[in-house]
């Protein structure tokens, strides 16, 4: 795709990049948590423990995983289905990646398809080999907080219910994405077009980058300019150079005593002698 | 005997260098500095960190009627700094192979004289001998900066010289006072100073007299304004000597001649010293972020780093002190390497302005790799040398006061900001007319940078030998402070 990363300029790539499409499809199903791919098992395990801990958190987590399913299928459909939306130039250059890239993709796809079988929960007739394998690692933690690292106490029927809800949510999200991006062929608005407020907020990542920029980066830069441009030279160096200037000024005064004019020296000596005499004989005078 | 050799040999080597003529003198100076390094390694092999080392101590009557002796000793702290000095000097000399300086015999002789002064400072155990070396180390660098420096060298060097001499006079005053407090016919030896029993009031002003001298040398905020100008205007070998080794004189001075001599003064004013040091860390880092000249960025970064070392020393904890000692070695290695990188870039494209660079990495991959290693050491990434020192230092400051450590800890973020900004600005981005003609490192440059990169990893991955070397000495010192 000549370094293009914008899905708005893609579409219909299934024909041109079949291996990439197939591996991407497998990865999407896995990450969306649809059985029997790997994502389902790991997600199920996490959701189950969360439910045991707090059902509200579980609801939030299911909503989150539903969104994952939606944006992944949205990405899949926008990229690979429909017709190509890029330039003729780009279309001309479309080609499948070399083997050095497709082989790793295939390996990873196999793992994300079959990787889940190392941890089949007991509710589905497995022995959760992975959980038993990892168990010794948590020994110490379990001794400190037994309630957080124990086995699950949920009945199998509750587990089935939880699985059903999460899989159902993922499938619903899939369907919504399908309707929006395959049936209705909608494409995200091009750059610069005015977006509804909520979309705009989300598109700009809740303005968190801008928030950081304004709260931390800019003040830091301003402070740096101030410290270097003002404080360093007009406060500290002024004092440092002031010491030097004070010495010079003082030496300017003292220098007048060393003019080499003998008359002035004798005059100063006489005054000094008079002062000394007065000091010595102050008892007489007062 | 070996200690005297370590002090005397660079002087002899410098005198021989003065007699030679032409460009070959740099090779000769390099070989002589290698001899010094080998002698140091011999001293290391003779050294027993846990016990006393009579073989490394020397003491001869000097001005007997005044109780002043020519005496020195090497303990773990001294040894580490002697290793730093004698390791860096050959690297610094090697770094000059790519360009020629006018009147080379004087140039290299001054570097070798400087080495003698530095080794003297790190080993002397007599106050007047220490003072003598302290000033003797200043003179060569004054000439190096004043003769071979940049356009503003005269004004800048003058300020630097007056500023540091001003501080040294306070130290001379304090040491003379201490000398007259010693019993009997007086003695200026370190043990005699340690044995003094002074009132808290006296120790308080002695603390300030000594602290100002050492604080200017390091430098600690707000005594630092000589430093960025001097670093930027000096020829890079002199900058390396200043930043790599000379600033450690200040920290060493605090460790050896301040803390154990006036412990009550430290108890009273140590917190102030830590606060100034911590201010310097943040202040220097924030200014470094806004600098445009590569050498100035490094100068302010060095000022920020030394603040942390100073804070660690004044925390009076084993960790803080150990951290400072290891960090002195690590910082010396990193800063000399980074100034060398700055010099290489400046030499190739005739500018040090960050705005005029970019895309250097395209033509100079080896340079990029060495730069990155030294940079990561400087920002204290784990497994690099900077991490060991910085972690111990922050831990030490934390045991003293967690809030100071929290502020000092900002250095972790801020140093990453200014160093990565430096790296991005020089190495990445588009090439321009200047940087398009950039060539990669020569073999000599690689040979000079290799030992530094090696030290970054060695100290970072296996600091135990260095920590073991210095721990008994640090414990001794702290015991000395606590006893009083």
XYZ file of C-alpha atoms in Angstrom:
770
model
C 0.000 0.000 0.000
C 3.044 2.362 -0.294
C 2.997 3.301 3.410
C -0.679 4.275 3.423
C -2.225 3.692 6.863
C -5.560 5.465 6.494
C -8.444 2.973 6.251
C -10.456 5.580 4.335
C -8.162 4.985 1.367
C -8.406 1.184 1.591
C -11.277 -1.249 0.972
C -11.631 -4.434 -1.049
C -8.145 -5.570 -0.200
C -9.349 -9.174 0.219
C -8.799 -9.788 -3.469
C -5.270 -8.384 -3.523
C -3.923 -9.572 -0.161
C -5.610 -12.946 0.438
C -3.143 -14.283 3.024
C -3.142 -11.046 4.971
C -6.953 -11.033 4.873
C -7.309 -14.576 6.122
C -4.827 -14.166 8.985
C -6.363 -10.828 9.910
C -9.811 -12.430 9.959
C -8.635 -15.163 12.314
C -6.973 -12.617 14.592
C -10.127 -10.492 14.638
C -12.357 -13.423 15.597
C -9.887 -14.391 18.288
C -9.556 -10.940 19.802
C -13.327 -10.413 19.698
C -13.686 -13.419 22.010
C -15.674 -15.727 19.759
C -15.160 -19.419 20.504
C -13.291 -21.576 19.940
C -10.424 -19.203 19.169
C -7.798 -18.283 21.745
C -9.231 -14.930 22.803
C -12.429 -16.523 24.004
C -10.759 -18.676 26.643
C -8.506 -16.033 28.114
C -11.266 -13.448 28.137
C -13.738 -15.886 29.633
C -11.321 -16.688 32.430
C -10.781 -13.026 33.254
C -14.484 -12.139 33.056
C -15.427 -15.018 35.291
C -13.066 -13.951 38.053
C -14.126 -10.324 37.689
C -17.774 -11.372 38.050
C -16.982 -13.222 41.208
C -15.298 -10.149 42.579
C -17.834 -7.532 41.463
C -20.708 -7.874 38.989
C -20.614 -4.121 38.155
C -17.010 -4.399 37.024
C -18.068 -7.402 34.989
C -20.739 -5.335 33.185
C -18.150 -2.671 32.369
C -15.717 -5.320 31.166
C -18.349 -6.899 28.914
C -19.168 -3.490 27.415
C -15.458 -3.008 26.813
C -15.088 -6.371 25.115
C -18.167 -5.648 23.023
C -16.487 -2.467 21.807
C -13.344 -4.442 21.006
C -15.393 -6.743 18.853
C -17.046 -3.774 17.135
C -13.902 -1.787 16.305
C -12.016 -4.866 15.161
C -14.729 -5.961 12.749
C -15.138 -2.359 11.632
C -11.423 -2.308 10.826
C -11.668 -5.660 9.067
C -14.662 -4.621 6.919
C -13.329 -1.175 6.056
C -10.000 -2.589 5.005
C -10.866 -5.795 3.201
C -14.455 -5.639 1.973
C -16.194 -3.313 -0.482
C -14.229 -1.718 -3.284
C -10.834 -0.010 -3.295
C -10.985 3.692 -2.361
C -7.333 4.670 -2.916
C -5.748 6.274 -5.990
C -5.153 4.472 -9.305
C -1.447 4.676 -8.630
C -1.890 2.805 -5.334
C -4.250 0.272 -6.901
C -1.691 -0.488 -9.540
C 0.928 -1.298 -6.929
C -1.183 -3.520 -4.665
C 0.432 -6.898 -3.995
C 0.672 -9.576 -1.298
C 3.588 -9.332 1.147
C 6.660 -11.532 0.625
C 6.974 -14.865 2.455
C 9.182 -13.317 5.122
C 6.087 -11.465 6.293
C 3.287 -13.908 5.496
C 4.890 -16.898 7.252
C 5.061 -15.140 10.637
C 1.462 -14.042 10.042
C 0.384 -17.624 9.426
C 2.206 -18.912 12.508
C 0.589 -16.256 14.654
C -2.822 -16.962 13.112
C -2.548 -20.656 13.947
C -1.637 -19.790 17.521
C -4.504 -17.362 17.926
C -6.887 -19.934 16.475
C -5.733 -22.929 18.499
C -3.832 -21.395 21.408
C -6.872 -21.388 23.657
C -6.965 -25.142 23.964
C -4.187 -25.148 26.538
C -6.603 -23.668 29.054
C -10.062 -25.187 28.534
C -12.090 -24.525 31.675
C -13.580 -27.420 33.651
C -17.078 -26.192 32.902
C -16.462 -27.125 29.274
C -15.025 -30.514 30.162
C -11.362 -29.470 30.117
C -8.733 -29.575 32.863
C -7.399 -26.044 32.502
C -3.890 -27.315 31.927
C -2.483 -23.786 31.776
C -3.934 -22.760 35.115
C -2.469 -25.830 36.823
C 0.847 -25.250 35.093
C 1.066 -21.664 36.323
C -0.292 -22.387 39.790
C 3.060 -22.794 41.619
C 4.049 -19.270 40.539
C 1.299 -17.791 42.673
C 2.032 -19.863 45.760
C 3.571 -16.999 47.656
C 0.908 -14.514 46.609
C -1.791 -17.023 47.570
C -0.353 -17.339 51.063
C -0.417 -13.546 51.508
C -3.908 -13.021 50.071
C -5.706 -16.359 49.824
C -9.006 -14.733 48.775
C -7.508 -13.227 45.594
C -5.715 -16.284 44.299
C -8.141 -19.073 45.122
C -10.080 -21.322 42.786
C -13.359 -20.047 41.453
C -16.486 -20.981 43.402
C -19.029 -20.276 40.664
C -21.419 -23.030 39.633
C -21.160 -24.313 36.095
C -24.542 -22.875 35.188
C -23.426 -19.358 36.157
C -20.311 -19.881 34.078
C -22.388 -20.868 31.067
C -24.505 -17.766 31.546
C -21.427 -15.515 31.676
C -19.960 -17.105 28.557
C -23.245 -16.763 26.750
C -23.538 -13.063 27.551
C -20.008 -12.201 26.505
C -20.171 -14.243 23.289
C -23.597 -12.783 22.543
C -22.286 -9.256 23.062
C -19.372 -9.921 20.712
C -21.725 -11.305 18.049
C -24.110 -8.374 18.350
C -21.177 -5.996 17.859
C -20.142 -8.015 14.818
C -23.587 -7.651 13.331
C -23.711 -3.889 13.952
C -20.319 -3.478 12.305
C -21.470 -5.616 9.387
C -24.641 -3.609 8.844
C -22.833 -0.285 9.064
C -19.750 -0.990 7.001
C -20.758 -3.763 4.619
C -24.478 -3.365 3.952
C -24.603 0.444 4.177
C -21.014 0.862 2.976
C -20.457 3.851 5.242
C -16.908 5.261 5.428
C -15.522 7.567 8.145
C -15.751 11.273 7.306
C -12.727 12.704 5.506
C -10.194 14.941 7.264
C -11.363 18.454 8.061
C -15.103 17.750 7.928
C -17.067 18.974 10.932
C -17.934 16.106 13.247
C -20.692 15.888 15.855
C -19.418 16.930 19.301
C -19.068 13.432 20.775
C -17.365 12.051 17.666
C -15.056 15.033 17.623
C -14.107 14.490 21.268
C -13.372 10.839 20.644
C -11.565 11.514 17.359
C -9.199 13.853 19.227
C -8.510 11.204 21.896
C -10.436 13.206 24.541
C -7.838 15.956 23.995
C -5.522 14.239 26.480
C -2.449 15.061 24.387
C -3.514 18.703 24.275
C -4.127 18.624 28.001
C -0.602 17.368 28.643
C 0.795 19.849 26.210
C -0.896 22.789 27.881
C -0.522 21.707 31.480
C 2.998 20.321 31.459
C 4.997 20.839 28.280
C 4.278 24.505 27.596
C 4.712 25.706 31.197
C 7.955 23.731 31.419
C 9.271 25.356 28.259
C 8.225 28.812 29.457
C 9.859 28.174 32.802
C 13.023 27.076 31.029
C 13.077 30.255 28.951
C 12.458 32.351 32.032
C 15.152 30.682 34.125
C 17.714 30.863 31.355
C 16.789 34.194 29.806
C 15.961 36.126 32.944
C 16.914 34.487 36.224
C 20.298 33.119 35.198
C 21.588 36.388 33.777
C 19.670 39.101 35.562
C 19.673 37.638 39.061
C 22.491 35.192 39.666
C 25.051 36.581 37.288
C 24.200 40.107 38.322
C 25.176 39.219 41.885
C 28.300 37.380 40.738
C 29.441 40.181 38.470
C 28.332 42.659 41.133
C 30.961 41.216 43.482
C 33.559 41.799 40.788
C 32.298 45.324 40.132
C 32.292 46.115 43.861
C 35.936 45.047 44.108
C 36.786 47.216 41.120
C 34.935 50.181 42.561
C 36.678 49.763 45.892
C 40.062 49.451 44.229
C 39.223 52.622 42.317
C 38.991 54.410 45.655
C 42.072 52.803 47.131
C 44.038 53.435 43.946
C 44.030 57.161 44.698
C 46.250 56.471 47.688
C 48.966 55.145 45.392
C 49.468 58.017 42.981
C 53.208 58.310 43.606
C 52.845 61.983 44.558
C 55.237 62.354 47.533
C 53.446 65.475 48.766
C 50.202 63.555 49.266
C 52.003 60.710 51.051
C 53.673 63.152 53.525
C 50.344 64.894 54.049
C 48.680 61.563 54.833
C 51.524 60.624 57.192
C 51.247 63.898 59.120
C 47.522 63.446 59.526
C 48.097 59.895 60.688
C 50.689 60.973 63.273
C 48.391 63.686 64.569
C 45.539 61.224 64.924
C 47.769 58.730 66.750
C 49.082 61.384 69.110
C 45.588 62.585 69.858
C 44.542 58.993 70.498
C 47.457 58.330 72.863
C 47.052 61.504 74.844
C 43.281 61.574 74.880
C 43.436 61.419 78.711
C 45.287 64.753 78.802
C 42.948 66.487 76.455
C 39.631 65.312 77.842
C 55.926 4.568 46.429
C 53.446 3.774 43.699
C 51.317 6.714 44.841
C 54.212 9.145 44.510
C 54.930 7.667 41.111
C 51.310 8.298 40.093
C 51.655 11.958 41.038
C 55.171 12.505 39.742
C 55.072 10.591 36.488
C 52.616 12.898 34.660
C 54.797 15.875 35.645
C 57.871 14.181 34.186
C 55.842 13.098 31.171
C 54.620 16.667 30.699
C 58.166 18.040 30.875
C 59.358 15.515 28.275
C 56.399 16.424 26.073
C 57.364 20.074 26.293
C 60.767 19.266 24.817
C 59.306 17.541 21.766
C 58.124 19.223 18.619
C 55.611 18.544 15.866
C 52.478 16.466 15.536
C 54.038 13.217 16.815
C 53.887 14.692 20.296
C 50.251 13.594 20.662
C 51.159 9.946 20.132
C 53.925 10.300 22.666
C 51.625 11.971 25.191
C 49.106 9.193 24.633
C 51.708 6.496 25.305
C 52.861 8.237 28.478
C 49.285 8.497 29.731
C 48.913 4.765 29.083
C 51.957 4.129 31.273
C 50.197 6.068 34.014
C 47.081 3.936 33.513
C 49.124 0.741 33.807
C 50.688 2.084 37.006
C 47.169 2.694 38.340
C 46.178 -0.857 37.509
C 49.241 -2.031 39.419
C 48.082 0.054 42.391
C 44.645 -1.567 42.091
C 46.267 -5.016 42.187
C 48.110 -4.031 45.384
C 44.998 -2.646 47.004
C 43.124 -4.376 49.794
C 39.805 -2.585 50.276
C 39.097 -3.951 53.747
C 42.447 -3.342 55.412
C 45.018 -0.579 55.557
C 47.416 -0.263 52.660
C 50.816 0.899 53.849
C 52.225 0.232 50.387
C 50.024 2.964 48.961
C 50.671 5.557 51.681
C 53.582 7.959 51.794
C 54.668 10.562 54.324
C 57.808 12.673 54.328
C 58.607 15.710 56.426
C 58.325 18.788 54.297
C 58.290 22.007 56.327
C 59.060 20.254 59.582
C 59.131 23.277 61.863
C 55.563 24.077 60.827
C 54.297 20.508 61.011
C 53.548 20.399 57.302
C 54.326 17.101 55.665
C 54.382 15.700 52.153
C 51.934 12.901 52.723
C 49.245 11.036 50.896
C 47.282 7.833 50.982
C 44.920 5.867 48.805
C 41.705 4.412 50.161
C 38.803 3.031 48.110
C 37.324 6.436 47.304
C 40.684 7.871 46.260
C 41.470 4.806 44.211
C 38.243 5.001 42.261
C 38.906 8.636 41.406
C 42.500 7.887 40.453
C 41.175 5.137 38.170
C 38.735 7.651 36.689
C 41.479 10.204 36.098
C 44.048 7.882 34.618
C 41.442 6.124 32.470
C 39.977 9.313 31.063
C 43.213 11.150 30.296
C 44.333 8.661 27.606
C 40.825 8.742 26.137
C 40.870 12.545 26.124
C 44.268 12.599 24.434
C 43.108 10.020 21.896
C 40.034 12.138 21.182
C 42.293 14.931 19.884
C 43.913 12.772 17.196
C 41.421 13.896 14.590
C 42.418 17.561 14.715
C 45.556 19.539 15.352
C 46.031 22.252 17.940
C 48.536 25.085 17.578
C 51.655 24.569 19.685
C 50.880 20.903 20.417
C 53.740 20.245 22.834
C 52.403 22.866 25.272
C 48.838 21.637 24.773
C 49.607 18.029 25.678
C 52.058 18.964 28.427
C 49.275 20.963 30.099
C 46.904 17.981 29.961
C 49.552 15.819 31.637
C 50.301 18.463 34.277
C 46.599 18.611 34.947
C 46.565 14.845 35.474
C 49.310 15.163 38.090
C 47.344 17.874 39.913
C 44.183 15.780 39.908
C 45.861 12.626 41.196
C 47.502 14.802 43.858
C 44.146 16.206 44.982
C 42.646 12.733 45.235
C 45.526 11.320 47.310
C 46.887 14.145 49.510
C 46.327 13.773 53.253
C 47.984 17.008 54.292
C 45.858 20.146 54.096
C 48.524 22.327 52.544
C 49.544 19.675 50.075
C 45.882 19.283 49.186
C 45.538 23.022 48.706
C 48.675 23.082 46.586
C 47.361 20.395 44.231
C 43.904 21.977 44.265
C 45.325 25.181 42.821
C 47.875 23.384 40.662
C 45.048 21.548 38.890
C 43.403 24.850 38.048
C 46.345 26.442 36.273
C 46.734 24.044 33.302
C 43.038 24.196 32.526
C 43.152 27.989 32.727
C 45.765 28.043 29.995
C 44.040 25.339 27.944
C 40.813 27.331 27.931
C 42.437 30.747 27.638
C 44.790 29.924 24.778
C 42.961 27.300 22.721
C 39.364 28.300 23.501
C 36.610 29.907 21.421
C 35.962 33.547 20.579
C 34.879 34.708 24.024
C 37.613 32.736 25.768
C 39.376 35.642 27.488
C 36.339 37.023 29.320
C 34.971 33.571 30.117
C 38.244 32.123 31.357
C 38.896 35.194 33.452
C 35.546 34.808 35.172
C 36.117 31.098 35.707
C 39.560 31.643 37.187
C 38.575 34.481 39.501
C 35.445 32.646 40.597
C 37.229 29.430 41.563
C 40.182 31.237 43.142
C 37.691 33.258 45.168
C 36.222 30.011 46.501
C 39.645 28.500 47.151
C 40.613 31.443 49.342
C 37.752 30.604 51.694
C 39.112 27.082 51.853
C 42.633 28.356 52.568
C 41.223 30.544 55.317
C 39.350 27.621 56.874
C 42.336 25.305 56.635
C 44.707 27.845 58.113
C 42.300 28.362 61.001
C 42.029 24.602 61.517
C 45.812 24.353 61.405
C 46.177 26.854 64.251
C 43.636 24.929 66.324
C 45.744 21.765 66.270
C 47.621 21.156 69.518
C 51.372 21.492 70.121
C 53.546 22.697 67.300
C 50.575 22.381 64.963
C 49.989 19.939 62.175
C 48.153 20.195 58.903
C 47.538 16.472 58.534
C 44.076 15.122 57.932
C 44.145 13.046 61.155
C 44.986 16.148 63.189
C 41.999 17.914 61.624
C 39.757 14.944 62.313
C 40.853 14.901 65.961
C 39.932 18.552 66.570
C 37.170 19.335 68.999
C 35.585 22.587 67.840
C 32.497 24.406 69.082
C 29.349 24.264 66.990
C 29.540 27.983 66.224
C 33.078 27.690 64.872
C 32.162 24.646 62.825
C 29.239 26.534 61.302
C 31.374 29.239 59.701
C 34.078 26.709 58.817
C 31.364 24.706 57.078
C 30.457 27.663 54.894
C 34.056 28.570 54.133
C 34.772 25.019 52.954
C 31.380 24.497 51.340
C 31.637 27.611 49.170
C 35.018 26.477 47.857
C 33.731 23.005 46.994
C 30.324 24.237 45.818
C 31.907 26.557 43.270
C 34.046 23.749 41.956
C 31.177 21.254 41.512
C 29.185 23.600 40.905
C 26.151 23.713 43.192
C 23.308 26.180 42.622
C 23.679 29.228 42.743
C 27.473 29.153 42.321
C 27.343 27.740 38.797
C 27.252 30.630 36.340
C 30.919 30.270 35.404
C 30.322 26.710 34.281
C 28.185 26.684 31.092
C 30.227 29.483 29.516
C 33.510 27.823 30.389
C 32.371 24.418 29.140
C 31.128 25.917 25.885
C 34.118 28.162 25.202
C 36.923 25.790 26.201
C 38.486 23.485 23.642
C 36.716 20.133 24.071
C 39.669 18.310 25.714
C 39.658 20.984 28.415
C 35.865 20.680 28.745
C 36.302 16.943 29.199
C 38.903 17.489 31.919
C 36.627 20.005 33.629
C 33.384 18.032 33.444
C 34.801 14.524 33.572
C 37.295 14.891 36.383
C 37.635 18.373 37.815
C 34.076 18.694 39.097
C 34.693 15.524 41.107
C 37.317 17.486 43.035
C 34.455 19.408 44.611
C 32.562 16.300 45.679
C 35.747 14.607 46.817
C 36.582 17.708 48.846
C 33.229 17.501 50.613
C 33.663 13.804 51.347
C 37.241 14.007 52.606
C 37.771 17.528 53.957
C 34.350 18.803 54.957
C 32.074 16.106 56.390
C 34.544 14.484 58.842
C 36.254 17.765 59.791
C 33.192 19.832 60.715
C 30.447 17.261 61.470
C 28.576 19.637 63.798
C 28.563 22.244 61.036
C 27.165 19.609 58.688
C 24.483 18.692 61.211
C 23.470 22.342 61.311
C 23.764 23.312 57.636
C 23.691 20.020 55.734
C 19.988 20.384 55.001
C 20.617 23.751 53.366
C 23.312 22.168 51.222
C 20.910 19.408 50.146
C 18.177 21.919 49.314
C 20.576 23.956 47.161
C 21.729 20.760 45.445
C 18.170 19.621 44.767
C 17.212 23.065 43.415
C 20.219 22.774 41.113
C 19.012 19.417 39.763
C 15.635 20.768 38.649
C 16.918 24.214 37.698
C 19.755 22.853 35.554
C 17.557 20.244 33.883
C 14.837 22.722 32.947
C 17.388 25.099 31.451
C 19.041 22.231 29.577
C 15.743 21.534 27.830
C 15.789 24.996 26.249
C 19.419 25.135 25.129
C 20.340 25.324 21.453
C 24.078 24.627 21.612
C 25.026 20.942 22.097
C 27.848 21.711 24.497
C 25.571 23.946 26.561
C 22.953 21.208 26.853
C 25.657 18.904 28.169
C 26.991 21.620 30.464
C 23.630 22.179 32.134
C 23.005 18.426 32.275
C 26.321 17.990 34.041
C 25.366 20.746 36.490
C 22.081 18.943 37.186
C 23.780 15.578 37.692
C 26.361 16.906 40.095
C 23.521 18.344 42.184
C 22.239 14.834 42.804
C 25.712 13.612 43.773
C 26.085 16.485 46.198
C 22.655 15.823 47.725
C 23.564 12.144 48.140
C 26.810 12.970 49.914
C 25.113 15.363 52.346
C 22.418 12.774 53.112
C 25.132 11.101 55.241
C 23.840 7.631 54.391
C 25.926 4.733 53.165
C 23.761 4.446 50.053
C 23.956 8.140 49.231
C 27.707 8.231 49.684
C 28.274 4.978 47.775
C 25.994 6.259 45.041
C 27.973 9.479 44.802
C 31.253 7.608 44.534
C 29.996 5.243 41.821
C 28.222 8.092 40.060
C 31.437 10.113 39.975
C 33.003 7.327 37.944
C 29.910 6.808 35.785
C 29.304 10.493 35.163
C 32.939 11.025 34.253
C 32.740 8.265 31.661
C 29.422 9.446 30.211
C 30.119 13.133 30.083
C 33.537 12.700 28.472
C 31.965 10.421 25.867
C 29.112 12.828 25.193
C 31.415 15.835 24.867
C 33.496 13.780 22.476
C 30.400 13.042 20.388
C 29.567 16.764 20.426
C 33.129 17.523 19.340
C 32.986 14.977 16.504
C 29.725 16.435 15.197
C 30.978 19.990 15.594
C 34.258 19.164 13.858
C 32.488 17.579 10.875
C 29.813 20.185 10.216
C 31.339 23.276 11.830
C 28.442 24.164 14.058
C 27.108 23.213 17.442
C 23.636 24.657 16.884
C 20.944 22.023 17.316
C 18.672 23.817 14.843
C 21.163 23.301 12.022
C 21.409 19.536 12.469
C 19.277 16.503 11.747
C 19.507 13.178 9.948
C 23.097 12.529 11.015
C 22.280 8.894 11.664
C 21.863 8.259 7.914
C 25.559 8.762 7.227
C 26.964 7.851 10.603
C 25.531 4.635 12.043
C 28.477 3.871 14.366
C 28.359 7.376 15.763
C 24.653 6.896 16.433
C 25.251 3.651 18.307
C 27.949 5.094 20.580
C 25.903 8.236 21.131
C 22.888 6.163 22.124
C 24.869 4.006 24.576
C 26.387 7.020 26.312
C 23.059 8.823 26.286
C 21.261 5.913 27.906
C 23.986 5.808 30.534
C 23.456 9.486 31.152
C 19.667 9.208 31.529
C 20.249 6.267 33.882
C 18.496 3.460 32.086
C 18.679 0.206 34.080
C 21.721 -1.920 33.134
C 23.719 1.202 32.351
C 26.215 2.832 34.688
C 24.059 5.873 35.422
C 21.310 3.755 36.903
C 23.431 2.232 39.667
C 24.635 5.589 40.921
C 21.362 7.415 40.489
C 19.344 4.723 42.237
C 21.680 4.666 45.231
C 21.753 8.451 45.357
C 17.977 8.800 45.265
C 17.695 6.075 47.887
C 20.172 7.925 50.076
C 18.316 11.221 49.723
C 15.052 9.370 50.396
C 16.316 8.074 53.737
C 17.180 11.673 54.611
C 13.845 13.146 53.530
C 11.347 11.609 51.085
C 10.182 15.006 49.813
C 13.648 16.043 48.730
C 13.986 12.687 46.996
C 10.668 13.255 45.210
C 11.879 16.581 43.813
C 15.326 15.183 43.028
C 13.631 12.259 41.290
C 12.338 14.657 38.632
C 15.802 14.310 37.160
C 14.750 10.915 35.807
C 12.056 12.506 33.636
C 13.756 15.796 32.846
C 17.073 14.241 31.847
C 15.237 11.957 29.441
C 13.493 15.009 27.966
C 16.619 17.037 27.245
C 18.814 14.125 26.212
C 16.249 12.625 23.840
C 15.593 16.105 22.451
C 19.326 16.354 21.807
C 19.383 12.945 20.174
C 16.330 13.614 18.008
C 17.578 17.012 16.928
C 20.979 15.750 15.873
C 20.449 12.175 14.712
C 16.909 11.894 13.378
C 14.815 13.946 10.978
C 15.721 15.169 7.520
C 19.298 15.704 6.421
C 20.260 19.234 5.466
C 23.138 20.643 3.425
C 25.477 20.535 6.404
C 24.658 17.078 7.707
C 24.493 15.476 4.258
C 28.294 15.643 4.124
C 28.654 13.991 7.550
C 31.041 11.056 7.689
C 31.018 8.202 10.188
C 33.524 7.555 12.980
C 37.148 6.947 12.113
C 38.964 3.977 13.621
C 40.736 6.180 16.188
C 37.451 7.677 17.283
C 35.957 4.234 17.693
C 38.965 3.136 19.754
C 38.532 6.179 21.997
C 34.793 5.626 22.460
C 34.943 1.886 22.966
C 36.346 1.845 26.522
C 33.725 4.401 27.546
C 30.854 2.356 26.084
C 32.344 -0.711 27.740
C 32.367 1.027 31.122
C 28.719 2.085 30.640
C 27.736 -1.578 30.464
C 30.241 -2.951 32.956
C 29.298 -0.613 35.792
C 25.660 -0.942 34.794
C 25.504 -4.718 34.731
C 28.030 -5.689 37.369
C 28.795 -2.817 39.726
C 29.852 -5.123 42.578
C 33.642 -4.731 42.115
C 33.349 -0.943 42.256
C 30.991 -0.975 45.210
C 33.185 -3.435 47.106
C 36.237 -1.333 46.388
C 34.735 1.747 48.007
C 32.422 0.404 50.692
C 34.913 0.061 53.581
C 36.258 3.557 52.886
C 32.742 4.989 52.844
C 31.879 3.197 56.100
C 35.047 4.537 57.724
C 34.225 8.037 56.692
C 30.646 7.937 57.879
C 31.787 6.488 61.187
C 34.191 9.390 61.509
C 31.300 11.819 60.957
C 28.929 10.080 63.352
C 31.533 9.655 66.115
C 31.884 13.355 66.589
